[in-house]
């Protein structure tokens, strides 16, 4: 059944909400439990426009109108003209900002955009592939491995290991022991470490950490990709990923360092972090909105952080990314193998956005409408064709 905020949002986009209905909508979106609903409603509107506009300019104008309207309500109440403040308003502001960012920097795939034939060829597939789910294991120091419940929101590490709802996973941990959390291909999960640091793990990733931090440093090891919200404490928080080390006191950042990738990317959302090679011979301090790219040397660039953390917010978002790079990401989330036929455009770049709750064919069909690539899905294998 549709939630009231969902139907009000549709009415709002049509310009039919009264001032009181608009206030009700914003208050509902301001509630913590409606954060996901807001993101889904905005993304659904973006996806709806894939098929209702026929020119890129039309799409940009439509999205710009949505972003501008939401942004206008961040600071003013239409009825009184006075500042409009809500306890949880940052959730709405962040979602609106994400829309504005997408409008300014991303061209979306949709039927008719660059398909010179004027037709949209369907994907040929045998058994479409469902998206990933919440799934992970937690391995204790004695080698016992616990399969975590995918219906739970995450795990909290302490004297006991508990799910967020209080159910106990493992009682009575030793004073301190090494734990290893791992997500499979097609799985994500959340962990709250003993110091209060929150970690969102992307698919096919592993993180090792102590059940209790002791001494003057808090150290964890990461393979793959994770988003960190580090609890601010006097002890330095260190994340080691391959040949890289990140040092912080308390801040929000994303690290992507899969085995086989040509680089390790650290993207900062707030605060500051020091990124260095493991030997510490080369290092750099990055600020919010910057990304450190480690290829032996460390290059710092200004970036759109929404692309780096889209996975954590339930979206697949890429800007001017090569097909090969995109397919690596999709293969991890949908747990598929990718095969390229001779002449397939591996290095051609694409931009787009779509919910990670969609089946694989939904994303491939959007890329296929460009007319430059075609796909077949054969069980758990994606064949990329010229």
Coordinates of C-alpha atoms in Angstrom, one line a residue:
X1 CA 0.0 0.0 0.0
X2 CA 1.3 3.5 -0.9
X3 CA 2.5 5.5 2.1
X4 CA 0.9 9.0 2.4
X5 CA 4.3 10.7 1.8
X6 CA 4.6 8.8 -1.5
X7 CA 1.2 9.9 -2.8
X8 CA 1.7 13.5 -1.5
X9 CA 5.1 13.6 -3.3
X10 CA 3.4 12.7 -6.6
X11 CA 0.8 15.4 -6.0
X12 CA 3.6 17.9 -5.1
X13 CA 5.5 17.2 -8.4
X14 CA 2.2 18.0 -10.3
X15 CA 2.0 21.3 -8.5
X16 CA -1.3 20.5 -6.8
X17 CA -0.2 20.5 -3.1
X18 CA -1.7 23.3 -0.9
X19 CA 0.7 25.1 1.5
X20 CA -0.5 22.9 4.4
X21 CA -0.1 19.7 2.3
X22 CA 3.4 20.8 1.4
X23 CA 4.3 21.3 5.1
X24 CA 2.9 17.8 5.8
X25 CA 5.0 16.3 3.0
X26 CA 8.2 17.9 4.3
X27 CA 7.5 16.9 7.8
X28 CA 6.9 13.3 6.8
X29 CA 10.1 13.3 4.7
X30 CA 11.9 14.8 7.7
X31 CA 11.2 11.7 9.8
X32 CA 14.0 9.2 10.0
X33 CA 11.8 6.3 9.1
X34 CA 10.9 8.0 5.8
X35 CA 14.5 8.6 4.6
X36 CA 14.4 5.6 2.3
X37 CA 11.0 6.5 1.0
X38 CA 12.2 10.0 0.0
X39 CA 15.2 8.5 -1.9
X40 CA 13.0 6.0 -3.6
X41 CA 10.4 8.6 -4.6
X42 CA 12.9 10.9 -6.1
X43 CA 14.7 8.1 -8.0
X44 CA 11.3 6.8 -9.2
X45 CA 10.6 10.2 -10.7
X46 CA 14.0 10.2 -12.4
X47 CA 13.3 6.8 -13.9
X48 CA 9.8 7.8 -14.9
X49 CA 11.3 10.5 -17.1
X50 CA 13.4 8.0 -18.9
X51 CA 10.3 7.1 -20.9
X52 CA 8.3 10.3 -20.9
X53 CA 10.7 12.7 -22.6
X54 CA 12.4 12.4 -25.9
X55 CA 15.2 15.0 -25.8
X56 CA 18.0 15.4 -23.3
X57 CA 17.1 19.0 -22.8
X58 CA 13.6 18.1 -21.8
X59 CA 14.9 15.7 -19.1
X60 CA 17.4 18.2 -17.7
X61 CA 14.6 20.8 -17.5
X62 CA 12.3 18.4 -15.7
X63 CA 14.9 17.3 -13.2
X64 CA 16.0 20.9 -12.7
X65 CA 12.5 21.9 -11.8
X66 CA 12.3 19.1 -9.2
X67 CA 15.6 20.0 -7.6
X68 CA 14.9 23.7 -7.6
X69 CA 11.5 23.2 -6.0
X70 CA 12.8 21.0 -3.2
X71 CA 15.8 23.3 -2.6
X72 CA 13.4 26.2 -2.3
X73 CA 11.6 24.5 0.6
X74 CA 14.8 23.8 2.5
X75 CA 15.0 27.4 3.7
X76 CA 11.5 29.0 3.3
X77 CA 8.0 28.1 4.1
X78 CA 5.9 29.2 1.1
X79 CA 3.0 30.3 3.3
X80 CA 4.8 32.5 5.7
X81 CA 8.1 33.3 3.9
X82 CA 9.9 32.5 7.2
X83 CA 12.7 30.0 7.6
X84 CA 11.4 26.4 7.7
X85 CA 13.3 24.3 10.2
X86 CA 12.8 20.6 11.0
X87 CA 14.7 18.4 13.3
X88 CA 15.6 15.9 10.6
X89 CA 15.7 18.3 7.7
X90 CA 19.3 17.4 6.6
X91 CA 17.8 14.2 5.1
X92 CA 15.6 16.2 2.8
X93 CA 18.4 18.6 2.0
X94 CA 20.8 15.8 1.1
X95 CA 18.3 14.2 -1.2
X96 CA 17.4 17.4 -2.9
X97 CA 21.1 18.2 -3.3
X98 CA 21.6 14.8 -4.9
X99 CA 18.9 15.6 -7.4
X100 CA 20.6 19.0 -8.2
X101 CA 24.0 17.3 -8.6
X102 CA 22.5 14.7 -11.0
X103 CA 20.8 17.4 -13.0
X104 CA 24.0 19.4 -13.4
X105 CA 26.4 16.6 -14.1
X106 CA 24.8 13.4 -15.5
X107 CA 23.2 12.6 -18.8
X108 CA 20.8 9.7 -18.5
X109 CA 20.2 6.9 -20.9
X110 CA 16.6 6.7 -22.0
X111 CA 14.9 5.5 -25.2
X112 CA 15.6 7.9 -28.1
X113 CA 18.5 9.7 -26.5
X114 CA 21.3 8.5 -28.9
X115 CA 19.6 5.6 -30.6
X116 CA 19.8 6.8 -34.2
X117 CA 17.6 4.0 -35.4
X118 CA 14.7 5.3 -33.3
X119 CA 14.1 1.8 -31.8
X120 CA 14.8 0.3 -28.5
X121 CA 16.1 -3.3 -28.8
X122 CA 15.2 -5.6 -25.9
X123 CA 17.8 -7.5 -24.0
X124 CA 17.9 -11.2 -24.8
X125 CA 18.1 -13.2 -21.6
X126 CA 17.5 -16.5 -20.0
X127 CA 16.5 -16.0 -16.4
X128 CA 16.9 -12.3 -15.6
X129 CA 19.2 -11.6 -12.6
X130 CA 17.8 -10.2 -9.4
X131 CA 19.8 -7.5 -7.4
X132 CA 21.9 -8.2 -4.4
X133 CA 20.6 -8.3 -0.8
X134 CA 21.8 -7.8 2.7
X135 CA 24.2 -10.7 3.4
X136 CA 27.4 -11.2 5.3
X137 CA 29.4 -13.5 7.6
X138 CA 31.3 -12.8 10.7
X139 CA 34.3 -14.9 11.6
X140 CA 35.5 -15.1 15.2
X141 CA 39.1 -15.5 16.3
X142 CA 38.6 -19.2 17.0
X143 CA 37.6 -19.7 13.3
X144 CA 33.9 -20.1 13.9
X145 CA 31.9 -18.3 11.1
X146 CA 28.4 -16.9 11.7
X147 CA 26.0 -16.4 8.8
X148 CA 24.3 -13.1 9.6
X149 CA 20.6 -12.6 9.2
X150 CA 19.9 -10.7 6.0
X151 CA 16.5 -9.4 7.3
X152 CA 18.3 -7.5 10.1
X153 CA 19.6 -3.9 9.5
X154 CA 23.1 -4.6 10.9
X155 CA 25.3 -5.7 13.7
X156 CA 26.7 -3.9 16.8
X157 CA 30.0 -5.1 18.2
X158 CA 30.5 -4.9 22.0
X159 CA 30.8 -7.2 25.0
X160 CA 28.1 -9.2 23.1
X161 CA 27.5 -9.1 19.3
X162 CA 24.0 -8.0 18.7
X163 CA 21.7 -7.1 15.8
X164 CA 20.4 -3.5 15.7
X165 CA 17.1 -4.7 17.2
X166 CA 18.9 -6.1 20.2
X167 CA 18.8 -9.8 19.3
X168 CA 22.1 -11.5 20.3
X169 CA 24.4 -13.0 17.7
X170 CA 27.2 -14.0 20.0
X171 CA 27.3 -13.5 23.7
X172 CA 30.3 -13.0 26.0
X173 CA 33.2 -12.1 23.7
X174 CA 36.7 -12.3 25.1
X175 CA 38.3 -9.1 26.3
X176 CA 39.5 -8.4 22.8
X177 CA 39.7 -10.7 19.7
X178 CA 40.2 -10.3 16.0
X179 CA 36.9 -10.4 14.0
X180 CA 36.5 -10.6 10.2
X181 CA 33.3 -9.4 8.5
X182 CA 32.8 -10.4 4.9
X183 CA 30.1 -9.8 2.3
X184 CA 29.7 -12.1 -0.7
X185 CA 29.2 -11.0 -4.3
X186 CA 25.7 -9.7 -4.4
X187 CA 25.7 -8.7 -0.7
X188 CA 26.0 -5.6 1.6
X189 CA 25.9 -5.2 5.3
X190 CA 26.3 -2.6 8.1
X191 CA 28.5 -2.9 11.2
X192 CA 28.9 -0.7 14.2
X193 CA 32.3 -1.2 15.8
X194 CA 33.0 -1.1 19.5
X195 CA 34.0 2.6 19.5
X196 CA 30.7 3.6 17.7
X197 CA 32.2 3.9 14.2
X198 CA 29.7 2.8 11.6
X199 CA 30.7 0.8 8.5
X200 CA 28.7 0.1 5.4
X201 CA 30.3 -2.8 3.4
X202 CA 29.7 -3.1 -0.3
X203 CA 29.5 -6.4 -2.2
X204 CA 32.5 -8.7 -2.2
X205 CA 34.3 -6.9 0.6
X206 CA 36.1 -7.9 3.8
X207 CA 37.0 -5.9 6.9
X208 CA 39.0 -7.1 9.9
X209 CA 38.9 -5.3 13.3
X210 CA 39.3 -6.0 17.0
X211 CA 36.2 -6.7 19.1
X212 CA 37.4 -3.9 21.4
X213 CA 39.9 -1.2 20.5
X214 CA 42.8 -0.8 23.0
X215 CA 45.9 1.3 23.1
X216 CA 46.5 4.6 21.3
X217 CA 45.2 3.6 17.8
X218 CA 42.1 2.1 16.3
X219 CA 43.2 -0.1 13.3
X220 CA 41.1 -2.0 10.8
X221 CA 42.0 -3.7 7.5
X222 CA 39.8 -3.5 4.4
X223 CA 39.6 -5.4 1.1
X224 CA 37.0 -4.1 -1.4
X225 CA 34.8 -1.1 -0.6
X226 CA 33.3 0.4 2.5
X227 CA 31.8 3.7 3.7
X228 CA 33.0 4.8 7.2
X229 CA 31.4 7.2 9.7
X230 CA 34.2 7.3 12.2
X231 CA 33.4 8.1 15.8
X232 CA 35.5 11.0 17.0
X233 CA 37.9 10.0 19.7
X234 CA 41.4 10.9 20.8
X235 CA 42.8 7.7 19.3
X236 CA 43.8 7.8 15.7
X237 CA 41.5 5.6 13.4
X238 CA 43.5 3.8 10.7
X239 CA 42.2 1.9 7.7
X240 CA 44.7 -0.2 5.8
X241 CA 43.7 -1.2 2.2
X242 CA 46.4 -3.0 0.2
X243 CA 49.3 -0.7 -0.1
X244 CA 47.4 2.3 1.3
X245 CA 46.8 3.7 4.8
X246 CA 44.1 6.3 5.8
X247 CA 44.4 8.1 9.1
X248 CA 41.6 10.1 10.7
X249 CA 40.3 11.1 14.1
X250 CA 36.6 11.2 13.2
X251 CA 35.0 11.8 9.8
X252 CA 33.0 10.4 6.9
X253 CA 34.6 8.8 3.9
X254 CA 34.4 6.0 1.3
X255 CA 37.3 3.7 0.3
X256 CA 37.2 1.6 -2.8
X257 CA 40.1 -0.8 -3.2
X258 CA 39.2 -4.1 -4.8
X259 CA 41.8 -6.7 -5.7
X260 CA 42.3 -6.3 -9.5
X261 CA 41.5 -2.6 -9.6
X262 CA 44.2 -0.4 -11.0
X263 CA 43.9 2.0 -8.1
X264 CA 42.6 2.7 -4.6
X265 CA 40.1 5.6 -4.3
X266 CA 39.4 7.4 -1.1
X267 CA 36.5 10.0 -1.2
X268 CA 35.9 12.4 1.6
X269 CA 32.5 13.8 2.6
X270 CA 33.4 15.7 5.7
X271 CA 36.4 16.5 8.0
X272 CA 39.8 15.7 6.7
X273 CA 41.9 12.5 6.3
X274 CA 45.6 11.7 5.6
X275 CA 46.1 9.2 2.8
X276 CA 49.5 7.6 2.4
X277 CA 51.2 4.6 0.9
X278 CA 51.8 1.8 3.4
X279 CA 55.5 2.8 3.5
X280 CA 54.5 6.4 4.2
X281 CA 57.0 7.8 1.7
X282 CA 54.1 9.6 -0.2
X283 CA 51.0 11.1 1.5
X284 CA 48.3 13.7 1.0
X285 CA 45.7 15.3 3.1
X286 CA 42.3 15.6 1.4
X287 CA 39.3 17.8 2.2
X288 CA 35.5 17.4 1.7
X289 CA 34.6 16.9 -2.0
X290 CA 38.1 15.5 -2.8
X291 CA 39.2 12.1 -3.8
X292 CA 42.7 10.6 -3.4
X293 CA 43.6 8.2 -6.2
X294 CA 46.4 5.9 -5.3
X295 CA 48.3 4.3 -8.2
X296 CA 51.7 4.2 -6.4
X297 CA 51.7 8.0 -6.5
X298 CA 48.7 9.8 -4.8
X299 CA 46.7 12.1 -7.0
X300 CA 44.1 14.4 -5.4
X301 CA 41.1 15.5 -7.4
X302 CA 37.8 17.4 -6.8
X303 CA 34.9 15.0 -7.5
X304 CA 31.2 14.7 -7.2
X305 CA 31.0 12.6 -4.0
X306 CA 27.5 11.4 -4.9
X307 CA 28.9 9.0 -7.4
X308 CA 31.3 7.4 -4.9
X309 CA 28.6 6.8 -2.3
X310 CA 25.6 6.1 -4.5
X311 CA 25.9 2.4 -3.8
X312 CA 25.5 3.0 0.0
X313 CA 22.3 5.1 -0.8
X314 CA 20.8 2.3 -2.9
X315 CA 21.6 3.6 -6.4
X316 CA 23.9 2.8 -9.3
X317 CA 25.4 6.1 -10.5
X318 CA 28.2 6.5 -12.9
X319 CA 29.6 9.5 -14.9
X320 CA 31.7 9.1 -17.9
X321 CA 32.8 5.6 -16.8
X322 CA 34.2 3.0 -19.2
X323 CA 31.9 0.1 -20.0
X324 CA 34.6 -2.2 -18.6
X325 CA 34.6 -0.4 -15.3
X326 CA 30.8 -0.3 -15.1
X327 CA 30.5 -4.0 -15.8
X328 CA 33.0 -4.8 -13.0
X329 CA 30.7 -3.0 -10.6
X330 CA 27.6 -4.6 -11.9
X331 CA 29.2 -8.1 -11.8
X332 CA 29.9 -7.7 -8.1
X333 CA 26.4 -6.5 -7.2
X334 CA 24.5 -9.0 -9.4
X335 CA 27.0 -11.8 -8.9
X336 CA 27.5 -12.5 -12.6
X337 CA 30.4 -13.2 -14.9
X338 CA 31.0 -10.8 -17.8
X339 CA 32.2 -12.1 -21.2
X340 CA 33.1 -9.7 -24.1
X341 CA 32.7 -10.7 -27.7
X342 CA 35.3 -9.5 -30.2
X343 CA 34.8 -5.8 -30.9
X344 CA 32.7 -5.0 -27.8
X345 CA 33.3 -1.4 -26.8
X346 CA 35.1 -1.9 -23.5
X347 CA 36.5 1.6 -23.4
X348 CA 33.4 3.5 -24.5
X349 CA 32.1 5.8 -21.7
X350 CA 28.6 6.0 -20.3
X351 CA 26.7 8.0 -17.7
X352 CA 23.5 7.1 -15.9
X353 CA 21.6 6.4 -12.7
X354 CA 19.2 3.7 -11.6
X355 CA 18.1 2.1 -8.4
X356 CA 20.1 -0.9 -7.2
X357 CA 16.8 -2.7 -6.4
X358 CA 16.2 -3.1 -10.2
X359 CA 16.9 -6.4 -12.0
X360 CA 20.1 -6.4 -14.1
X361 CA 18.2 -6.1 -17.4
X362 CA 16.8 -2.7 -16.4
X363 CA 20.4 -1.2 -16.3
X364 CA 21.6 -3.0 -19.4
X365 CA 18.6 -1.9 -21.4
X366 CA 19.3 1.8 -20.5
X367 CA 22.9 1.4 -21.8
X368 CA 21.7 -0.5 -24.9
X369 CA 19.5 2.4 -25.9
X370 CA 22.6 4.4 -26.8
X371 CA 23.0 2.1 -29.8
X372 CA 26.7 1.5 -29.2
X373 CA 26.4 -1.8 -27.3
X374 CA 24.2 -4.8 -26.9
X375 CA 23.8 -7.5 -24.2
X376 CA 22.7 -11.1 -23.7
X377 CA 22.1 -12.6 -20.3
X378 CA 22.6 -16.3 -20.2
X379 CA 21.9 -17.5 -16.7
X380 CA 24.6 -15.9 -14.5
X381 CA 26.7 -14.7 -17.5
X382 CA 26.4 -11.4 -19.3
X383 CA 27.6 -11.4 -22.9
X384 CA 28.6 -7.9 -24.1
X385 CA 28.2 -7.6 -27.9
X386 CA 29.2 -4.9 -30.4

